Coordinates of C-alpha atoms in Angstrom, one line a residue:
Chain A
M1275 CA 0.1 0.0 0.1
I1276 CA 2.8 2.5 0.9
Y1277 CA 4.8 1.7 -2.2
K1278 CA 2.2 2.2 -4.3
N1279 CA 1.0 5.8 -3.1
A1280 CA 5.0 6.6 -3.1
I1281 CA 5.1 5.5 -7.0
R1282 CA 1.6 7.2 -7.4
F1283 CA 3.4 10.4 -5.6
L1284 CA 6.2 10.4 -7.7
V1285 CA 4.3 9.7 -11.4
L1286 CA 1.9 12.4 -10.9
I1287 CA 4.1 15.2 -9.6
F1288 CA 6.3 14.6 -13.1
L1289 CA 3.0 13.9 -15.3
Q1290 CA 1.8 17.5 -13.7
V1291 CA 5.0 19.4 -14.2
L1292 CA 5.9 17.8 -17.3
I1293 CA 3.0 17.3 -19.4
L1294 CA -0.2 19.0 -17.8
N1295 CA 1.5 22.6 -16.7
H1296 CA 2.0 22.9 -20.6
I1297 CA -1.6 22.4 -21.7
S1298 CA -3.0 25.5 -22.4
L1299 CA -6.7 25.4 -23.7
S1300 CA -7.9 28.8 -24.2
G1301 CA -6.3 30.3 -21.5
Y1302 CA -8.8 29.4 -19.2
I1303 CA -8.3 25.7 -18.5
N1304 CA -5.3 24.5 -16.5
P1305 CA -5.7 20.5 -15.3
Y1306 CA -4.4 19.9 -11.9
L1307 CA -4.2 15.8 -12.4
Y1308 CA -2.0 15.4 -9.2
V1309 CA -5.1 15.9 -6.7
Y1310 CA -5.8 12.3 -7.3
F1311 CA -3.0 11.1 -4.9
I1312 CA -4.9 12.9 -2.4
L1313 CA -8.3 11.4 -3.7
L1314 CA -7.0 7.7 -3.9
L1315 CA -5.1 7.9 -0.3
P1316 CA -6.8 4.9 1.7
F1317 CA -9.5 5.6 4.1
E1318 CA -7.7 4.2 7.1
T1319 CA -5.1 7.1 6.5
P1320 CA -4.5 8.9 9.9
Y1321 CA -5.7 12.5 9.4
W1322 CA -1.9 13.8 10.2
L1323 CA -0.6 12.1 7.5
L1324 CA -3.3 13.4 5.1
L1325 CA -2.8 16.4 5.9
T1326 CA 1.1 16.1 5.8
S1327 CA 1.1 13.9 2.3
A1328 CA -0.8 16.5 0.7
F1329 CA 1.3 19.4 1.6
A1330 CA 4.6 17.4 0.7
I1331 CA 2.6 16.8 -2.9
G1332 CA 1.4 20.4 -3.1
I1333 CA 5.2 21.5 -2.5
G1334 CA 6.7 19.1 -5.1
V1335 CA 4.6 20.5 -7.8
D1336 CA 5.4 24.2 -6.2
V1337 CA 9.0 23.5 -6.8
F1338 CA 8.7 22.8 -10.0
S1339 CA 6.6 25.5 -11.3
N1340 CA 7.9 28.4 -9.1
T1341 CA 4.6 29.0 -7.2
P1342 CA 6.1 28.4 -3.7
G1343 CA 3.2 27.7 -1.2
L1344 CA 0.2 27.8 -3.7
N1345 CA -0.5 24.4 -4.8
A1346 CA 0.7 23.3 -1.3
A1347 CA -1.9 25.3 0.4
A1348 CA -4.5 24.5 -1.9
S1349 CA -3.7 20.7 -1.2
V1350 CA -3.5 21.3 2.2
A1351 CA -7.3 22.8 1.9
M1352 CA -8.6 20.0 0.4
A1353 CA -6.9 17.1 2.3
F1354 CA -8.1 18.9 5.7
S1355 CA -11.8 18.9 4.0
R1356 CA -11.7 15.0 2.8
P1357 CA -12.9 13.3 6.0
M1358 CA -16.2 15.9 5.9
V1359 CA -16.6 15.5 2.6
I1360 CA -16.6 11.5 2.5
R1361 CA -19.1 11.9 5.6
S1362 CA -21.4 14.1 3.7
V1363 CA -21.5 12.2 0.5
S1364 CA -22.2 9.0 2.0
S1365 CA -25.2 9.4 3.3
G1366 CA -26.3 7.9 6.5
I1367 CA -24.8 6.6 9.6
G1368 CA -21.2 7.3 8.4
P1369 CA -18.5 5.4 5.9
D1370 CA -17.3 2.1 7.1
Y1371 CA -15.0 1.8 3.9
T1372 CA -11.6 0.3 4.0
G1373 CA -8.9 0.4 1.4
T1374 CA -8.8 2.9 -1.8
P1375 CA -11.2 4.8 -2.6
S1376 CA -12.4 3.9 -6.5
I1377 CA -15.3 3.6 -8.9
V1378 CA -15.3 -0.1 -8.1
N1379 CA -15.5 -0.4 -4.9
Q1380 CA -17.8 2.8 -3.9
G1381 CA -20.0 3.0 -7.0
M1382 CA -20.0 5.8 -9.8
K1383 CA -22.2 8.2 -8.1
W1384 CA -20.3 8.0 -4.7
F1385 CA -16.6 8.3 -6.3
F1386 CA -18.4 11.6 -8.8
Y1387 CA -19.5 13.6 -5.9
Y1388 CA -16.6 12.7 -3.8
A1389 CA -14.2 13.6 -6.5
A1390 CA -15.7 16.5 -7.8
F1391 CA -16.3 18.8 -4.3
L1392 CA -12.8 17.9 -3.4
I1393 CA -11.6 19.2 -6.8
L1394 CA -13.8 22.0 -6.7
I1395 CA -12.3 23.2 -3.2
H1396 CA -8.6 22.6 -4.6
H1397 CA -9.2 24.6 -7.7
T1398 CA -11.0 27.4 -5.6
V1399 CA -8.5 27.9 -3.5
L1400 CA -5.9 27.6 -5.5
F1401 CA -7.3 30.0 -8.2
Y1402 CA -8.3 32.4 -5.8
L1403 CA -4.8 32.7 -3.8
E1404 CA -3.1 33.4 -7.2
V1405 CA -5.4 36.0 -8.2
F1406 CA -5.4 37.6 -4.8
S1407 CA -8.2 39.7 -5.7
F1408 CA -12.0 40.1 -6.0
R1409 CA -12.1 42.3 -8.9
E1410 CA -11.8 39.7 -11.6
F1411 CA -14.4 37.2 -9.4
F1412 CA -16.1 35.9 -12.5
A1413 CA -13.7 35.4 -14.8
T1414 CA -11.7 33.0 -12.1
L1415 CA -15.0 31.6 -11.6
L1416 CA -15.3 30.7 -14.7
R1417 CA -11.5 29.6 -14.9
V1418 CA -12.2 27.5 -11.7
L1419 CA -15.2 25.7 -13.1
L1420 CA -14.0 24.9 -16.4
S1421 CA -10.4 23.6 -14.6
S1422 CA -12.0 21.3 -12.4
A1423 CA -14.5 19.9 -15.1
F1424 CA -11.1 18.9 -16.9
T1425 CA -9.8 17.8 -14.0
L1426 CA -12.6 15.5 -13.3
A1427 CA -12.7 14.2 -16.4
L1428 CA -8.8 13.3 -16.6
V1429 CA -9.7 11.6 -13.2
F1430 CA -12.2 9.7 -14.3
V1431 CA -10.1 8.4 -17.5
A1432 CA -7.3 7.7 -15.0
E1433 CA -9.7 5.6 -12.9
Y1434 CA -10.9 3.7 -16.0
L1435 CA -7.3 3.2 -17.2
G1436 CA -6.7 1.7 -14.0
F1437 CA -3.8 4.2 -13.1
R1438 CA -4.2 3.1 -9.4
R1439 CA -3.2 -0.2 -9.9
K1440 CA 0.6 1.6 -10.7
Chain B
M708 CA -1.4 21.9 32.3
R709 CA -2.8 18.9 32.2
N710 CA -6.0 20.0 30.4
L711 CA -4.3 22.0 28.2
Y712 CA -2.0 19.1 27.2
L713 CA -5.7 17.3 26.7
F714 CA -6.8 20.0 24.5
F715 CA -3.7 19.9 22.5
R716 CA -4.0 16.4 22.1
R717 CA -8.0 16.4 21.2
H718 CA -7.2 19.1 18.9
Y719 CA -4.1 18.8 17.3
I720 CA -5.3 18.0 13.7
Y721 CA -6.5 21.8 13.7
F722 CA -3.1 23.1 14.8
L723 CA -1.5 20.5 12.2
F724 CA -3.9 22.1 9.8
L725 CA -3.0 25.8 10.6
L726 CA 0.4 25.1 11.0
L727 CA 1.0 24.0 7.1
E728 CA -1.1 26.4 5.9
V729 CA 0.5 29.3 7.4
V730 CA 3.5 27.7 6.0
S731 CA 2.4 27.6 2.6
L732 CA 0.9 30.8 2.9
S733 CA 3.9 32.8 4.1
L734 CA 6.2 30.7 1.3
F735 CA 3.3 32.5 -1.0
F736 CA 3.7 35.9 -0.1
N737 CA 7.1 36.3 0.9
Y738 CA 7.8 34.9 -2.5
N739 CA 10.8 38.0 -3.6
E740 CA 12.1 37.3 -0.5
F741 CA 12.1 33.4 -0.9
Q742 CA 14.1 33.9 -4.0
N743 CA 17.0 35.2 -2.5
A744 CA 17.1 32.3 0.0
A745 CA 19.5 29.6 -0.8
V746 CA 16.9 26.8 -0.8
Y747 CA 15.3 28.8 -3.8
K748 CA 18.5 28.6 -5.6
L749 CA 19.0 24.7 -5.0
T750 CA 15.2 24.4 -6.3
T751 CA 15.6 26.7 -9.1
Q752 CA 19.0 24.2 -10.2
L753 CA 16.8 21.3 -9.9
S754 CA 13.8 22.1 -11.4
G755 CA 15.9 24.0 -13.8
S756 CA 17.5 20.2 -15.1
V757 CA 14.5 18.7 -14.9
N758 CA 12.5 21.5 -17.1
S759 CA 15.7 21.6 -19.4
L760 CA 15.4 17.7 -19.9
F761 CA 12.2 18.1 -21.2
R762 CA 12.5 20.7 -23.3
N763 CA 15.6 19.0 -25.1
V764 CA 12.9 16.4 -26.4
S765 CA 10.0 18.6 -27.0
E766 CA 12.5 20.9 -28.7
Y767 CA 12.6 18.9 -32.0
F768 CA 8.8 19.0 -32.5
T769 CA 9.0 23.0 -33.1
L770 CA 12.8 22.9 -35.3
G771 CA 10.6 24.4 -38.3
K772 CA 9.5 27.3 -36.3
T773 CA 12.4 28.1 -34.8
N774 CA 14.3 28.2 -37.9
Q775 CA 11.8 30.5 -39.0
T776 CA 12.1 33.0 -36.3
L777 CA 16.1 32.8 -36.3
T778 CA 16.1 33.7 -39.9
Q779 CA 13.7 36.6 -39.6
E780 CA 16.2 37.6 -36.9
I781 CA 19.5 37.2 -38.7
A782 CA 17.8 39.2 -41.6
Q783 CA 17.1 42.2 -39.0
L784 CA 20.4 42.4 -37.6
Q785 CA 22.0 42.1 -41.1
A786 CA 19.9 45.2 -41.5
R787 CA 21.7 46.9 -38.5
M788 CA 25.3 46.0 -39.7
P789 CA 27.5 48.6 -40.7
E790 CA 27.5 47.5 -44.6
A791 CA 23.9 47.7 -44.5
F792 CA 24.6 52.0 -44.2
Y793 CA 25.5 54.0 -47.0
K794 CA 29.0 56.1 -46.1
A795 CA 28.9 59.4 -46.9
D796 CA 32.2 60.2 -45.2
T797 CA 34.3 57.7 -43.1
S798 CA 37.1 59.9 -42.1
A799 CA 34.6 61.6 -40.0
F800 CA 34.9 58.7 -37.5
F801 CA 37.7 58.1 -35.1
I802 CA 38.5 55.0 -32.9
G803 CA 37.1 54.9 -29.6
D804 CA 34.2 57.8 -30.3
T805 CA 32.2 58.2 -27.6
M806 CA 29.1 59.0 -29.7
Y807 CA 29.0 55.1 -30.7
K808 CA 29.4 53.8 -27.5
T809 CA 27.4 50.3 -26.7
E810 CA 24.5 50.9 -24.7
Y811 CA 22.9 47.6 -24.8
W812 CA 24.1 44.3 -25.4
Y813 CA 21.7 41.3 -25.8
I814 CA 22.5 37.4 -24.7
A815 CA 20.7 34.5 -26.8
A816 CA 18.9 32.0 -24.2
K817 CA 16.9 29.4 -24.4
V818 CA 13.4 28.9 -23.5
I819 CA 13.2 25.6 -21.3
S820 CA 9.8 26.4 -19.6
N821 CA 7.0 28.5 -20.3
S822 CA 3.2 29.3 -19.7
T823 CA 0.4 31.1 -20.7
N824 CA -2.4 29.7 -18.9
K825 CA -2.1 30.9 -15.7
R826 CA -3.0 34.2 -14.2
N827 CA 0.7 34.7 -13.2
N828 CA 2.8 33.4 -15.8
F829 CA 6.9 32.9 -15.7
L830 CA 9.7 31.6 -18.5
M831 CA 12.3 29.9 -17.7
I832 CA 15.8 30.4 -19.5
N833 CA 19.0 28.7 -19.8
K834 CA 21.2 31.6 -18.8
G835 CA 22.3 32.5 -15.3
R836 CA 24.5 34.7 -13.2
I837 CA 27.5 33.2 -14.6
H838 CA 26.3 34.4 -18.0
G839 CA 26.1 37.8 -16.4
V840 CA 22.2 37.8 -16.2
E841 CA 21.1 40.2 -13.2
N842 CA 17.2 40.8 -11.8
N843 CA 15.2 43.3 -13.5
M844 CA 16.7 42.9 -16.8
G845 CA 14.3 43.0 -19.6
V846 CA 13.7 40.0 -22.2
V847 CA 13.2 40.4 -25.3
I848 CA 12.6 38.4 -29.0
G849 CA 13.9 40.2 -32.1
N850 CA 12.2 43.8 -31.7
R851 CA 8.9 42.3 -29.2
I852 CA 9.2 42.4 -25.8
V853 CA 8.6 39.1 -23.7
G854 CA 9.4 39.6 -20.0
Q855 CA 11.2 40.6 -17.2
V856 CA 14.1 38.9 -14.9
V857 CA 12.8 38.5 -11.6
G858 CA 15.0 35.3 -10.2
V859 CA 18.7 34.4 -11.0
S860 CA 20.8 31.5 -10.2
K861 CA 23.8 30.0 -11.1
H862 CA 23.0 28.7 -14.6
F863 CA 19.1 29.5 -15.0
S864 CA 16.8 32.8 -14.6
W865 CA 13.0 33.1 -13.8
V866 CA 11.4 35.6 -16.1
M867 CA 8.2 37.0 -15.4
S868 CA 6.0 37.1 -18.4
V869 CA 4.0 40.0 -19.6
L870 CA 1.5 37.5 -18.8
N871 CA 1.4 38.4 -15.3
K872 CA -0.8 40.4 -12.8
D873 CA 2.4 42.4 -11.4
S874 CA 3.3 43.0 -14.8
R875 CA 3.4 46.8 -15.8
I876 CA 5.0 48.0 -19.0
S877 CA 5.5 51.8 -19.6
G878 CA 4.9 52.0 -23.3
K879 CA 3.8 54.8 -25.6
F880 CA 1.8 55.5 -28.9
K881 CA 4.2 55.7 -31.6
K882 CA 2.2 58.1 -33.8
N883 CA 3.1 61.0 -31.1
D884 CA 4.8 59.6 -28.0
Q885 CA 2.0 59.5 -25.9
L886 CA 2.8 57.7 -22.5
V887 CA 0.5 54.7 -21.5
N888 CA 0.6 52.0 -19.4
I889 CA 0.1 48.3 -20.5
E890 CA -1.2 45.5 -17.9
W891 CA -2.7 42.0 -18.7
N892 CA -6.1 40.9 -17.1
G893 CA -6.2 37.5 -17.6
G894 CA -8.0 35.6 -20.2
S895 CA -6.5 35.0 -23.6
Y896 CA -2.8 35.3 -23.9
R897 CA -2.9 37.2 -26.9
Y898 CA -4.8 40.7 -25.7
G899 CA -3.5 42.9 -23.0
T900 CA -5.1 46.3 -21.9
V901 CA -4.1 50.2 -22.2
K902 CA -4.8 52.2 -19.5
E903 CA -4.4 56.1 -18.6
I904 CA -5.0 56.9 -22.3
P905 CA -6.4 60.8 -22.2
K906 CA -9.6 61.8 -22.8
H907 CA -8.9 63.8 -25.8
F908 CA -6.4 61.8 -27.3
E909 CA -8.2 60.2 -30.5
I910 CA -7.6 56.6 -30.8
K911 CA -7.7 54.9 -33.8
K912 CA -7.5 50.8 -34.5
G913 CA -4.1 49.9 -35.7
D914 CA -2.2 52.6 -33.7
T915 CA 1.1 50.8 -32.8
I916 CA 2.3 50.9 -29.2
I917 CA 6.1 50.9 -28.4
T918 CA 8.0 50.6 -25.1
S919 CA 9.0 54.1 -23.9
G920 CA 12.0 53.5 -22.4
N921 CA 11.1 55.1 -18.9
S922 CA 11.4 51.7 -17.1
E923 CA 14.8 51.1 -17.8
I924 CA 13.8 47.4 -18.6
Y925 CA 13.2 47.6 -22.0
P926 CA 15.1 50.3 -24.3
E927 CA 13.2 52.7 -26.1
G928 CA 11.2 51.4 -29.6
F929 CA 10.5 47.8 -28.8
L930 CA 7.0 46.5 -30.1
I931 CA 4.7 46.1 -27.7
G932 CA 1.4 45.8 -29.9
T933 CA -1.2 47.1 -31.8
I934 CA -4.7 48.8 -31.1
E935 CA -7.6 45.9 -31.2
D936 CA -10.4 48.0 -29.9
F937 CA -11.2 50.7 -27.4
T938 CA -13.8 52.0 -25.4
I939 CA -14.6 56.1 -24.6
A940 CA -15.2 55.8 -20.4
Q941 CA -18.2 57.8 -19.4
D942 CA -17.1 59.0 -15.9
D943 CA -13.5 58.2 -16.0
N944 CA -10.8 61.1 -17.3
F945 CA -9.0 58.2 -18.7
N946 CA -10.3 55.8 -21.9
S947 CA -8.9 52.1 -22.0
A948 CA -7.8 50.2 -25.2
T949 CA -7.4 46.8 -25.8
I950 CA -4.0 45.8 -27.3
L951 CA -3.1 42.7 -29.6
F952 CA 0.3 41.8 -28.6
A953 CA 3.0 41.7 -31.1
T954 CA 4.6 38.9 -29.4
D955 CA 3.1 35.0 -29.7
F956 CA 3.8 34.0 -25.6
N957 CA 2.7 30.6 -26.7
S958 CA 5.7 29.8 -29.1
L959 CA 8.9 31.1 -27.8
G960 CA 12.2 29.4 -28.7
Y961 CA 14.9 31.5 -28.3
V962 CA 14.7 34.9 -26.6
E963 CA 17.5 37.7 -25.9
V964 CA 18.2 38.9 -22.6
V965 CA 18.7 42.9 -22.5
I966 CA 22.2 43.9 -20.5
D967 CA 22.0 48.0 -20.6
M968 CA 26.1 48.7 -19.9
M969 CA 25.2 51.9 -18.7
R970 CA 22.6 50.3 -16.0
K971 CA 25.0 51.2 -13.2
E972 CA 25.3 55.0 -14.0
K973 CA 21.7 55.5 -14.6
E974 CA 21.3 54.3 -10.9
D975 CA 23.9 56.0 -9.5
L976 CA 22.2 59.4 -10.9
K977 CA 19.1 58.1 -9.6
A978 CA 20.4 57.3 -6.2
S979 CA 22.4 60.6 -5.8
F980 CA 19.7 62.8 -6.8
H981 CA 17.0 60.8 -4.2
T982 CA 19.4 61.2 -1.3
K983 CA 19.9 65.1 -1.2

């Protein structure tokens, strides 16, 4: 389990900085697939480890894209809200899941809401922090929504390609 | 004391969360100081090596385009060679003539990473301190502007692209030297905004805007772009316009760093004036 996650950590950082950072569609869309790592951390991961590994992958991406702290702040915010999102999307008493979150284990609908909420939280923090002004509120909102949709699509593609088996 | 300990133990996760956020945000907001830190120089070296590895491969896909740009630039340079000028009377010149002292020098550099899709875009180039690059130098391609050096390590430099929230370019209309400021408000990488055009000033579509030379970053006369569209403000003393950038920021292969040979002299003059 640890090895799988470590390999995923490295693969996603390099995928992000070498390929995805260079993707530019109409100046608005910018996918951040590295959050897939945080999405796929096992349910039983201790809360502190969740936060620190999110921080680690954020800083890792930051180092290569000249944005110290930006991706780290967004990733930590996302990891912090993960247990709450899991609780709210798994209706009822609460999750008794174990292992890695996935479409196969939790179902399409569950995984969609889970990934969509977390990606939206991550991208909102990321884009508004980068702009750091509400003057361009709606332009930034459009970027958040379009990029989130694109990242979500990539997450589903990765899920179906069986990326997580790496 | 025990209660305090229990309190921390129970809520440690919130403290950890706050700690990590404070670390990230202080890195983010102290970005300028961070660039001077030793750890930054190390990470720049590291990311520079990784990015140039990637660029070495991807370069092959754009060779045709690069050749074309280089050919165009050679043509422009040939037009500036002494042979290209008509010599009326060569005996009027003498060796060491201070009238013709070089003011600007250019270093060619390869772009190893570039973006146009963020709100704040940066480039990394493969020339650094050992090649003579310093902070605040201008970066151009041919006679068009690209950005400004904001961080230098031993072999690489970070360049703040014109496509950046913090980028303000001092420009002027070519037709009558009217000074304006050019900014980029996000969105398409091809269009920027021209600010502070006085009301009385007549704008036409297609007007050319060049650098003013006031900012000491770019020499005077470099091409910024042409007016694409403009709005007449109702309740403001200034009009604004949309500019189509002359530079294609999405396909930069090789750029040139502008070295102002008289920069120190200019700065000293300014400093001596301000201290009095």
